[in-house]
Each structure stands twice: as C-alpha cells, then as structure tokens.
C-alpha cells in the first residue's frame, strides 16, 4: 500500500492567523491582537504573565540593539551564544540572560497557543477537516497500518489541536493518538486528565497512532532539565496557553523526593529549537526525530 508523507512549513498555519517567523517579533512586542482579539485584555494568569514579561522584553531590545530593524534570529543568536559561553552582556548577568531567553520563548508560545485557541473557536476550519481526513485514512488502514505521516518544521500545535478536536468529537480518547515518534511522557499520570499514551506504547495498546514528526521541537513539549524526559499534555482540557506557558515543576523530580537533585527547583523547560544562527541539534529527542523523518521520507 502506498504511503503519503506530508511536509508542513510555516505557510501551513498562516491562513489560520498564525504569524510567519518574520512576523513573530512584532506580534510579541507590538501587536495586541491575535485572531482579531486583544489577548492582553484576557484576565487569565498567562495573559497577566505575558503583560509582565512583555515590558521586560521590550526593554531588553532597547538596550541590546537600540534600533528597530533587528530580527528574531539576531535576538536568539545573541542570547544563545552568551549563555553557551557563560558570558554577560551589557548590564545583564548570565542569570538574567537565561531568564530573558526563557521569557522570549514563553511569550512566543503564548502567542502561538492563543492563535490556535482563537482559530478552533470558529465554527468552520479547514484544518479540522484535514485532521478528520488524516484520522479516517489511519483507521481505514487498520491498527497495524501506516498510510500517512506528517513531517513538520513548525513549532505550533495547530495540527495536534485540530486532531484532538476531532478525537473528542468522536469520543475516541485513548483510541486515537498523536505519535511524535519519540518518547513523550504524559504531563499527568491520570489518563482521565491526560489521555496521551507514550508513542512506543501506542500500537501495543491497540491505539491508532498518527505519526507527526516535529523537526524543530514543539509548542507542546516540556523538558525536565534533570531527567531529560519530555512531557506533553496532549488531550488535556487545560488551555494550551496556560498548560505550556505557566512555569511548572518537573513531575519526575516531584516523584523522587529522596533524590538530592530534587531539592533544587527543577522547572520544566519549553522544548523548541530557537531561531538562531548557531542552532544546536544534539538533544536526543531532536536527533531521534530527524532520524525518523529520514526513515519516513526515504
């Protein structure tokens, strides 16, 4: 049976109101609207944190570049190289640079998740139709089938959100699941809260797995810096703009209170390859994703 592999770039999400990479900087620092709504007017905690960090990020831009013609790549190249070399920059200490980098990433993810939430609130979505088609193809191929896979260069979770929108409409949680082709751990071990099943266990559990390979990481991935585990909250009812943006402790470290490392604050980190001129692809989940993408495409 022939197999179809879809390769998704930045243009895939554009018509849903998502910014291109060249537009993200202005969305974070200038624009107040996502999907026609003023996201800064939201009373929820993520919006409050975004308003707080936005001022810090704008001030960093003013001090670091002194012009308005910088690009996102310029910002992350400066931050990544300074942090890698354990350097300081201007009046910013190494710790401050690490915190600013984290704030940039969380601000970007907040905007991307808000875009997805705004789009899926609409009554008609071509992305939901595409997700439904993918699910139908997967089910018709049988549990052992492998008719389609998706290789994505995007961080955003529009496709995942659309797939789980359809899954919920079908009342098929834990019957159909996203397969990232790497080991992803549910954010909550209670399947009634987080229905996602780790990718290697899906077929063995009789689940129809839909392969989605995220070459640059994902807005739905959170990494424990101590254990290296990658967590995801796929299928959870908590809004993604809160789930993946609000800082949270590592479930692994909380489950091992006797470990000396757990006495320190181990917060989950967003797991995306930042837009920098000195990209690093040596993290295990990213290397595995690229290898599996090669297998899918060859």
mmCIF file of N, CA and C in Angstrom, residues 11-129:
data_model
loop_
_atom_site.group_PDB
_atom_site.id
_atom_site.type_symbol
_atom_site.label_atom_id
_atom_site.label_comp_id
_atom_site.label_asym_id
_atom_site.label_seq_id
_atom_site.Cartn_x
_atom_site.Cartn_y
_atom_site.Cartn_z
ATOM 1 N N UNK A 11 3.998 28.173 6.056
ATOM 2 C CA UNK A 11 2.788 28.582 5.357
ATOM 3 C C UNK A 11 1.567 27.764 5.715
ATOM 4 N N UNK A 12 1.762 26.585 6.297
ATOM 5 C CA UNK A 12 0.631 25.718 6.629
ATOM 6 C C UNK A 12 -0.344 26.403 7.578
ATOM 7 N N UNK A 13 0.172 27.104 8.575
ATOM 8 C CA UNK A 13 -0.677 27.707 9.606
ATOM 9 C C UNK A 13 -1.042 29.157 9.316
ATOM 10 N N UNK A 14 -0.485 29.728 8.269
ATOM 11 C CA UNK A 14 -0.647 31.156 8.011
ATOM 12 C C UNK A 14 -2.105 31.555 7.842
ATOM 13 N N UNK A 15 -2.868 30.771 7.090
ATOM 14 C CA UNK A 15 -4.255 31.162 6.822
ATOM 15 C C UNK A 15 -5.142 31.036 8.055
ATOM 16 N N UNK A 16 -4.623 30.420 9.118
ATOM 17 C CA UNK A 16 -5.374 30.336 10.373
ATOM 18 C C UNK A 16 -5.060 31.518 11.287
ATOM 19 N N UNK A 17 -4.275 32.472 10.778
ATOM 20 C CA UNK A 17 -3.941 33.651 11.559
ATOM 21 C C UNK A 17 -2.626 33.553 12.303
ATOM 22 N N UNK A 18 -1.874 32.479 12.070
ATOM 23 C CA UNK A 18 -0.573 32.338 12.719
ATOM 24 C C UNK A 18 0.458 33.219 12.018
ATOM 25 N N UNK A 19 1.412 33.762 12.781
ATOM 26 C CA UNK A 19 2.452 34.588 12.161
ATOM 27 C C UNK A 19 3.524 33.732 11.508
ATOM 28 N N UNK A 20 4.118 34.256 10.437
ATOM 29 C CA UNK A 20 5.353 33.676 9.932
ATOM 30 C C UNK A 20 6.466 34.010 10.923
ATOM 31 N N UNK A 21 7.598 33.329 10.820
ATOM 32 C CA UNK A 21 8.679 33.598 11.767
ATOM 33 C C UNK A 21 9.107 35.057 11.723
ATOM 34 N N UNK A 22 9.086 35.646 10.537
ATOM 35 C CA UNK A 22 9.491 37.048 10.392
ATOM 36 C C UNK A 22 8.495 38.005 11.046
ATOM 37 N N UNK A 23 7.303 37.505 11.387
ATOM 38 C CA UNK A 23 6.266 38.350 11.983
ATOM 39 C C UNK A 23 6.120 38.140 13.485
ATOM 40 N N UNK A 24 6.802 37.144 14.026
ATOM 41 C CA UNK A 24 6.626 36.814 15.440
ATOM 42 C C UNK A 24 7.112 37.938 16.345
ATOM 43 N N UNK A 25 8.241 38.550 15.998
ATOM 44 C CA UNK A 25 8.809 39.590 16.852
ATOM 45 C C UNK A 25 7.830 40.737 17.049
ATOM 46 N N UNK A 26 7.228 41.209 15.956
ATOM 47 C CA UNK A 26 6.279 42.314 16.080
ATOM 48 C C UNK A 26 5.023 41.881 16.820
ATOM 49 N N UNK A 27 4.637 40.606 16.688
ATOM 50 C CA UNK A 27 3.463 40.117 17.410
ATOM 51 C C UNK A 27 3.711 40.146 18.912
ATOM 52 N N UNK A 28 4.903 39.758 19.326
ATOM 53 C CA UNK A 28 5.228 39.717 20.751
ATOM 54 C C UNK A 28 5.396 41.116 21.328
ATOM 55 N N UNK A 29 6.026 42.014 20.574
ATOM 56 C CA UNK A 29 6.394 43.316 21.139
ATOM 57 C C UNK A 29 5.466 44.461 20.766
ATOM 58 N N UNK A 30 4.741 44.345 19.645
ATOM 59 C CA UNK A 30 3.949 45.478 19.162
ATOM 60 C C UNK A 30 2.456 45.190 19.087
ATOM 61 N N UNK A 31 2.103 44.109 18.386
ATOM 62 C CA UNK A 31 0.701 43.822 18.118
ATOM 63 C C UNK A 31 -0.008 43.328 19.370
ATOM 64 N N UNK A 32 -1.242 43.755 19.546
ATOM 65 C CA UNK A 32 -2.039 43.330 20.688
ATOM 66 C C UNK A 32 -3.126 42.345 20.288
ATOM 67 N N UNK A 33 -3.211 42.042 19.004
ATOM 68 C CA UNK A 33 -4.341 41.262 18.523
ATOM 69 C C UNK A 33 -3.900 39.927 17.941
ATOM 70 N N UNK A 34 -4.616 38.883 18.310
ATOM 71 C CA UNK A 34 -4.449 37.546 17.751
ATOM 72 C C UNK A 34 -5.826 37.067 17.335
ATOM 73 N N UNK A 35 -5.988 36.788 16.051
ATOM 74 C CA UNK A 35 -7.285 36.343 15.570
ATOM 75 C C UNK A 35 -8.374 37.375 15.750
ATOM 76 N N UNK A 36 -7.995 38.666 15.730
ATOM 77 C CA UNK A 36 -8.983 39.725 15.879
ATOM 78 C C UNK A 36 -9.339 40.047 17.317
ATOM 79 N N UNK A 37 -8.702 39.385 18.284
ATOM 80 C CA UNK A 37 -8.998 39.619 19.691
ATOM 81 C C UNK A 37 -7.785 40.211 20.399
ATOM 82 N N UNK A 38 -8.057 41.080 21.371
ATOM 83 C CA UNK A 38 -6.997 41.697 22.161
ATOM 84 C C UNK A 38 -6.588 40.726 23.262
ATOM 85 N N UNK A 39 -5.477 40.018 23.059
ATOM 86 C CA UNK A 39 -5.085 38.989 24.014
ATOM 87 C C UNK A 39 -4.614 39.586 25.333
ATOM 88 N N UNK A 40 -4.179 40.846 25.313
ATOM 89 C CA UNK A 40 -3.708 41.461 26.548
ATOM 90 C C UNK A 40 -4.851 41.831 27.476
ATOM 91 N N UNK A 41 -6.087 41.787 26.974
ATOM 92 C CA UNK A 41 -7.233 42.110 27.813
ATOM 93 C C UNK A 41 -7.736 40.895 28.582
ATOM 94 N N UNK A 42 -7.205 39.705 28.268
ATOM 95 C CA UNK A 42 -7.645 38.494 28.960
ATOM 96 C C UNK A 42 -7.256 38.574 30.435
ATOM 97 N N UNK A 43 -8.162 38.206 31.341
ATOM 98 C CA UNK A 43 -7.859 38.288 32.772
ATOM 99 C C UNK A 43 -7.110 37.084 33.311
ATOM 100 N N UNK A 44 -6.861 36.064 32.463
ATOM 101 C CA UNK A 44 -6.256 34.837 32.974
ATOM 102 C C UNK A 44 -4.786 35.042 33.320
ATOM 103 N N UNK A 45 -4.230 34.062 34.059
ATOM 104 C CA UNK A 45 -2.853 34.159 34.550
ATOM 105 C C UNK A 45 -1.823 34.232 33.431
ATOM 106 N N UNK A 46 -1.918 33.409 32.366
ATOM 107 C CA UNK A 46 -0.920 33.515 31.296
ATOM 108 C C UNK A 46 -0.869 34.897 30.662
ATOM 109 N N UNK A 47 -2.029 35.520 30.447
ATOM 110 C CA UNK A 47 -2.047 36.862 29.867
ATOM 111 C C UNK A 47 -1.411 37.864 30.824
ATOM 112 N N UNK A 48 -1.656 37.691 32.111
ATOM 113 C CA UNK A 48 -1.046 38.573 33.111
ATOM 114 C C UNK A 48 0.472 38.450 33.071
ATOM 115 N N UNK A 49 0.966 37.207 32.996
ATOM 116 C CA UNK A 49 2.410 36.995 32.930
ATOM 117 C C UNK A 49 2.984 37.543 31.630
ATOM 118 N N UNK A 50 2.230 37.401 30.532
ATOM 119 C CA UNK A 50 2.690 37.922 29.250
ATOM 120 C C UNK A 50 2.838 39.441 29.320
ATOM 121 N N UNK A 51 1.854 40.115 29.910
ATOM 122 C CA UNK A 51 1.935 41.577 30.049
ATOM 123 C C UNK A 51 3.158 41.972 30.871
ATOM 124 N N UNK A 52 3.438 41.185 31.908
ATOM 125 C CA UNK A 52 4.573 41.478 32.783
ATOM 126 C C UNK A 52 5.893 41.298 32.045
ATOM 127 N N UNK A 53 6.037 40.182 31.341
ATOM 128 C CA UNK A 53 7.299 39.883 30.661
ATOM 129 C C UNK A 53 7.483 40.729 29.411
ATOM 130 N N UNK A 54 6.401 41.151 28.802
ATOM 131 C CA UNK A 54 6.488 41.932 27.559
ATOM 132 C C UNK A 54 7.287 43.210 27.776
ATOM 133 N N UNK A 55 7.052 43.885 28.891
ATOM 134 C CA UNK A 55 7.789 45.110 29.192
ATOM 135 C C UNK A 55 9.276 44.814 29.344
ATOM 136 N N UNK A 56 9.593 43.692 29.984
ATOM 137 C CA UNK A 56 10.991 43.288 30.166
ATOM 138 C C UNK A 56 11.655 43.005 28.825
ATOM 139 N N UNK A 57 10.931 42.358 27.914
ATOM 140 C CA UNK A 57 11.489 42.011 26.610
ATOM 141 C C UNK A 57 11.704 43.251 25.754
ATOM 142 N N UNK A 58 10.754 44.166 25.793
ATOM 143 C CA UNK A 58 10.890 45.409 25.028
ATOM 144 C C UNK A 58 12.081 46.215 25.536
ATOM 145 N N UNK A 59 12.266 46.241 26.851
ATOM 146 C CA UNK A 59 13.400 46.965 27.430
ATOM 147 C C UNK A 59 14.717 46.302 27.038
ATOM 148 N N UNK A 60 14.750 44.971 26.980
ATOM 149 C CA UNK A 60 15.954 44.269 26.547
ATOM 150 C C UNK A 60 16.290 44.633 25.105
ATOM 151 N N UNK A 61 15.297 44.681 24.238
ATOM 152 C CA UNK A 61 15.531 45.066 22.842
ATOM 153 C C UNK A 61 16.106 46.470 22.758
ATOM 154 N N UNK A 62 15.559 47.366 23.555
ATOM 155 C CA UNK A 62 16.009 48.762 23.511
ATOM 156 C C UNK A 62 17.471 48.868 23.920
ATOM 157 N N UNK A 63 17.859 48.141 24.945
ATOM 158 C CA UNK A 63 19.233 48.235 25.425
ATOM 159 C C UNK A 63 20.211 47.443 24.559
ATOM 160 N N UNK A 64 19.769 46.330 24.006
ATOM 161 C CA UNK A 64 20.685 45.451 23.278
ATOM 162 C C UNK A 64 20.920 45.902 21.845
ATOM 163 N N UNK A 65 19.909 46.488 21.198
ATOM 164 C CA UNK A 65 20.025 46.776 19.766
ATOM 165 C C UNK A 65 19.891 48.257 19.422
ATOM 166 N N UNK A 66 19.128 48.992 20.199
ATOM 167 C CA UNK A 66 18.991 50.442 20.032
ATOM 168 C C UNK A 66 18.389 50.843 18.684
ATOM 169 N N UNK A 67 17.979 49.882 17.889
ATOM 170 C CA UNK A 67 17.258 50.161 16.645
ATOM 171 C C UNK A 67 16.072 49.212 16.586
ATOM 172 N N UNK A 68 15.199 49.394 15.590
ATOM 173 C CA UNK A 68 14.010 48.556 15.478
ATOM 174 C C UNK A 68 14.067 47.650 14.251
ATOM 175 N N UNK A 69 15.259 47.453 13.700
ATOM 176 C CA UNK A 69 15.359 46.629 12.495
ATOM 177 C C UNK A 69 15.949 45.243 12.785
ATOM 178 N N UNK A 70 15.986 44.846 14.073
ATOM 179 C CA UNK A 70 16.517 43.535 14.405
ATOM 180 C C UNK A 70 15.494 42.443 14.060
ATOM 181 N N UNK A 71 16.022 41.226 13.923
ATOM 182 C CA UNK A 71 15.177 40.073 13.647
ATOM 183 C C UNK A 71 15.227 39.100 14.820
ATOM 184 N N UNK A 72 14.295 38.169 14.826
ATOM 185 C CA UNK A 72 14.244 37.189 15.902
ATOM 186 C C UNK A 72 15.550 36.400 15.973
ATOM 187 N N UNK A 73 16.132 36.112 14.804
ATOM 188 C CA UNK A 73 17.396 35.381 14.771
ATOM 189 C C UNK A 73 18.509 36.153 15.472
ATOM 190 N N UNK A 74 18.514 37.489 15.333
ATOM 191 C CA UNK A 74 19.539 38.305 15.997
ATOM 192 C C UNK A 74 19.438 38.174 17.517
ATOM 193 N N UNK A 75 18.207 38.200 18.012
ATOM 194 C CA UNK A 75 17.984 38.148 19.463
ATOM 195 C C UNK A 75 18.449 36.819 20.040
ATOM 196 N N UNK A 76 18.023 35.723 19.424
ATOM 197 C CA UNK A 76 18.356 34.411 19.982
ATOM 198 C C UNK A 76 19.813 34.036 19.746
ATOM 199 N N UNK A 77 20.419 34.532 18.666
ATOM 200 C CA UNK A 77 21.848 34.283 18.469
ATOM 201 C C UNK A 77 22.649 34.950 19.583
ATOM 202 N N UNK A 78 22.299 36.188 19.901
ATOM 203 C CA UNK A 78 22.974 36.902 20.990
ATOM 204 C C UNK A 78 22.802 36.146 22.307
ATOM 205 N N UNK A 79 21.557 35.783 22.632
ATOM 206 C CA UNK A 79 21.279 35.120 23.901
ATOM 207 C C UNK A 79 21.927 33.740 23.975
ATOM 208 N N UNK A 80 21.766 32.948 22.917
ATOM 209 C CA UNK A 80 22.287 31.579 22.943
ATOM 210 C C UNK A 80 23.806 31.549 23.048
ATOM 211 N N UNK A 81 24.482 32.426 22.304
ATOM 212 C CA UNK A 81 25.944 32.424 22.343
ATOM 213 C C UNK A 81 26.460 32.927 23.687
ATOM 214 N N UNK A 82 25.814 33.947 24.240
ATOM 215 C CA UNK A 82 26.241 34.461 25.545
ATOM 216 C C UNK A 82 26.054 33.401 26.628
ATOM 217 N N UNK A 83 24.918 32.703 26.591
ATOM 218 C CA UNK A 83 24.642 31.677 27.602
ATOM 219 C C UNK A 83 25.587 30.488 27.437
ATOM 220 N N UNK A 84 25.823 30.066 26.193
ATOM 221 C CA UNK A 84 26.731 28.943 25.939
ATOM 222 C C UNK A 84 28.135 29.238 26.449
ATOM 223 N N UNK A 85 28.569 30.491 26.287
ATOM 224 C CA UNK A 85 29.921 30.892 26.701
ATOM 225 C C UNK A 85 29.974 31.382 28.147
ATOM 226 N N UNK A 86 28.840 31.278 28.867
ATOM 227 C CA UNK A 86 28.756 31.741 30.257
ATOM 228 C C UNK A 86 29.210 33.200 30.365
ATOM 229 N N UNK A 87 28.756 33.997 29.421
ATOM 230 C CA UNK A 87 29.166 35.399 29.355
ATOM 231 C C UNK A 87 28.053 36.310 29.878
ATOM 232 N N UNK A 88 28.399 37.569 30.025
ATOM 233 C CA UNK A 88 27.411 38.595 30.352
ATOM 234 C C UNK A 88 27.239 39.485 29.125
ATOM 235 N N UNK A 89 26.220 40.331 29.171
ATOM 236 C CA UNK A 89 26.007 41.254 28.058
ATOM 237 C C UNK A 89 25.504 42.570 28.620
ATOM 238 N N UNK A 90 26.292 43.640 28.396
ATOM 239 C CA UNK A 90 25.898 44.935 28.924
ATOM 240 C C UNK A 90 25.730 44.865 30.434
ATOM 241 N N UNK A 91 24.577 45.290 30.903
ATOM 242 C CA UNK A 91 24.289 45.257 32.337
ATOM 243 C C UNK A 91 23.627 43.947 32.761
ATOM 244 N N UNK A 92 23.449 43.032 31.820
ATOM 245 C CA UNK A 92 22.736 41.783 32.104
ATOM 246 C C UNK A 92 23.709 40.689 32.537
ATOM 247 N N UNK A 93 23.422 40.077 33.670
ATOM 248 C CA UNK A 93 24.220 38.950 34.149
ATOM 249 C C UNK A 93 23.817 37.687 33.395
ATOM 250 N N UNK A 94 24.585 36.621 33.584
ATOM 251 C CA UNK A 94 24.268 35.352 32.929
ATOM 252 C C UNK A 94 22.888 34.858 33.354
ATOM 253 N N UNK A 95 22.591 34.951 34.642
ATOM 254 C CA UNK A 95 21.280 34.506 35.133
ATOM 255 C C UNK A 95 20.159 35.314 34.501
ATOM 256 N N UNK A 96 20.358 36.616 34.367
ATOM 257 C CA UNK A 96 19.336 37.459 33.744
ATOM 258 C C UNK A 96 19.139 37.101 32.275
ATOM 259 N N UNK A 97 20.226 36.802 31.575
ATOM 260 C CA UNK A 97 20.118 36.413 30.166
ATOM 261 C C UNK A 97 19.349 35.102 30.019
ATOM 262 N N UNK A 98 19.603 34.153 30.917
ATOM 263 C CA UNK A 98 18.874 32.882 30.889
ATOM 264 C C UNK A 98 17.385 33.125 31.108
ATOM 265 N N UNK A 99 17.059 33.995 32.058
ATOM 266 C CA UNK A 99 15.653 34.295 32.339
ATOM 267 C C UNK A 99 14.990 35.025 31.176
ATOM 268 N N UNK A 100 15.735 35.934 30.532
ATOM 269 C CA UNK A 100 15.184 36.664 29.388
ATOM 270 C C UNK A 100 14.932 35.714 28.227
ATOM 271 N N UNK A 101 15.859 34.802 27.996
ATOM 272 C CA UNK A 101 15.663 33.814 26.929
ATOM 273 C C UNK A 101 14.413 32.981 27.187
ATOM 274 N N UNK A 102 14.244 32.546 28.430
ATOM 275 C CA UNK A 102 13.058 31.769 28.788
ATOM 276 C C UNK A 102 11.788 32.593 28.585
ATOM 277 N N UNK A 103 11.845 33.874 28.937
ATOM 278 C CA UNK A 103 10.677 34.743 28.759
ATOM 279 C C UNK A 103 10.334 34.918 27.289
ATOM 280 N N UNK A 104 11.363 35.045 26.432
ATOM 281 C CA UNK A 104 11.121 35.158 24.992
ATOM 282 C C UNK A 104 10.398 33.924 24.470
ATOM 283 N N UNK A 105 10.900 32.756 24.853
ATOM 284 C CA UNK A 105 10.303 31.514 24.354
ATOM 285 C C UNK A 105 8.867 31.377 24.838
ATOM 286 N N UNK A 106 8.630 31.652 26.113
ATOM 287 C CA UNK A 106 7.271 31.518 26.647
ATOM 288 C C UNK A 106 6.325 32.546 26.033
ATOM 289 N N UNK A 107 6.831 33.737 25.730
ATOM 290 C CA UNK A 107 5.994 34.747 25.077
ATOM 291 C C UNK A 107 5.600 34.298 23.676
ATOM 292 N N UNK A 108 6.553 33.713 22.948
ATOM 293 C CA UNK A 108 6.267 33.206 21.604
ATOM 294 C C UNK A 108 5.235 32.085 21.674
ATOM 295 N N UNK A 109 5.429 31.146 22.597
ATOM 296 C CA UNK A 109 4.500 30.029 22.725
ATOM 297 C C UNK A 109 3.116 30.509 23.144
ATOM 298 N N UNK A 110 3.071 31.505 24.017
ATOM 299 C CA UNK A 110 1.778 32.061 24.430
ATOM 300 C C UNK A 110 1.010 32.578 23.222
ATOM 301 N N UNK A 111 1.686 33.327 22.361
ATOM 302 C CA UNK A 111 1.027 33.871 21.167
ATOM 303 C C UNK A 111 0.591 32.754 20.215
ATOM 304 N N UNK A 112 1.436 31.750 20.022
ATOM 305 C CA UNK A 112 1.087 30.651 19.121
ATOM 306 C C UNK A 112 -0.108 29.863 19.643
ATOM 307 N N UNK A 113 -0.123 29.582 20.935
ATOM 308 C CA UNK A 113 -1.251 28.838 21.501
ATOM 309 C C UNK A 113 -2.533 29.666 21.460
ATOM 310 N N UNK A 114 -2.419 30.972 21.670
ATOM 311 C CA UNK A 114 -3.599 31.829 21.565
ATOM 312 C C UNK A 114 -4.147 31.817 20.142
ATOM 313 N N UNK A 115 -3.247 31.804 19.157
ATOM 314 C CA UNK A 115 -3.684 31.725 17.756
ATOM 315 C C UNK A 115 -4.499 30.457 17.527
ATOM 316 N N UNK A 116 -4.019 29.343 18.048
ATOM 317 C CA UNK A 116 -4.715 28.072 17.864
ATOM 318 C C UNK A 116 -6.060 28.077 18.575
ATOM 319 N N UNK A 117 -6.095 28.591 19.794
ATOM 320 C CA UNK A 117 -7.352 28.633 20.548
ATOM 321 C C UNK A 117 -8.381 29.511 19.852
ATOM 322 N N UNK A 118 -7.927 30.637 19.313
ATOM 323 C CA UNK A 118 -8.847 31.532 18.605
ATOM 324 C C UNK A 118 -9.371 30.870 17.342
ATOM 325 N N UNK A 119 -8.500 30.181 16.610
ATOM 326 C CA UNK A 119 -8.928 29.571 15.351
ATOM 327 C C UNK A 119 -9.920 28.440 15.587
ATOM 328 N N UNK A 120 -9.642 27.581 16.554
ATOM 329 C CA UNK A 120 -10.513 26.427 16.777
ATOM 330 C C UNK A 120 -11.825 26.808 17.445
ATOM 331 N N UNK A 121 -11.942 28.057 17.881
ATOM 332 C CA UNK A 121 -13.224 28.534 18.406
ATOM 333 C C UNK A 121 -14.202 28.855 17.283
ATOM 334 N N UNK A 122 -13.698 28.904 16.041
ATOM 335 C CA UNK A 122 -14.559 29.181 14.891
ATOM 336 C C UNK A 122 -15.375 27.945 14.536
ATOM 337 N N UNK A 123 -16.479 28.167 13.833
ATOM 338 C CA UNK A 123 -17.381 27.058 13.505
ATOM 339 C C UNK A 123 -16.879 26.220 12.341
ATOM 340 N N UNK A 124 -16.083 26.805 11.467
ATOM 341 C CA UNK A 124 -15.591 26.087 10.293
ATOM 342 C C UNK A 124 -14.070 26.203 10.248
ATOM 343 N N UNK A 125 -13.404 25.079 10.027
ATOM 344 C CA UNK A 125 -11.942 25.079 9.958
ATOM 345 C C UNK A 125 -11.479 24.042 8.958
ATOM 346 N N UNK A 126 -10.711 24.486 7.972
ATOM 347 C CA UNK A 126 -10.154 23.544 7.001
ATOM 348 C C UNK A 126 -9.133 22.630 7.673
ATOM 349 N N UNK A 127 -8.531 23.100 8.773
ATOM 350 C CA UNK A 127 -7.546 22.292 9.490
ATOM 351 C C UNK A 127 -8.222 21.135 10.223
ATOM 352 N N UNK A 128 -9.405 21.383 10.758
ATOM 353 C CA UNK A 128 -10.165 20.304 11.388
ATOM 354 C C UNK A 128 -10.575 19.279 10.340
ATOM 355 N N UNK A 129 -10.941 19.749 9.156
ATOM 356 C CA UNK A 129 -11.293 18.818 8.074
ATOM 357 C C UNK A 129 -10.079 17.988 7.661
#
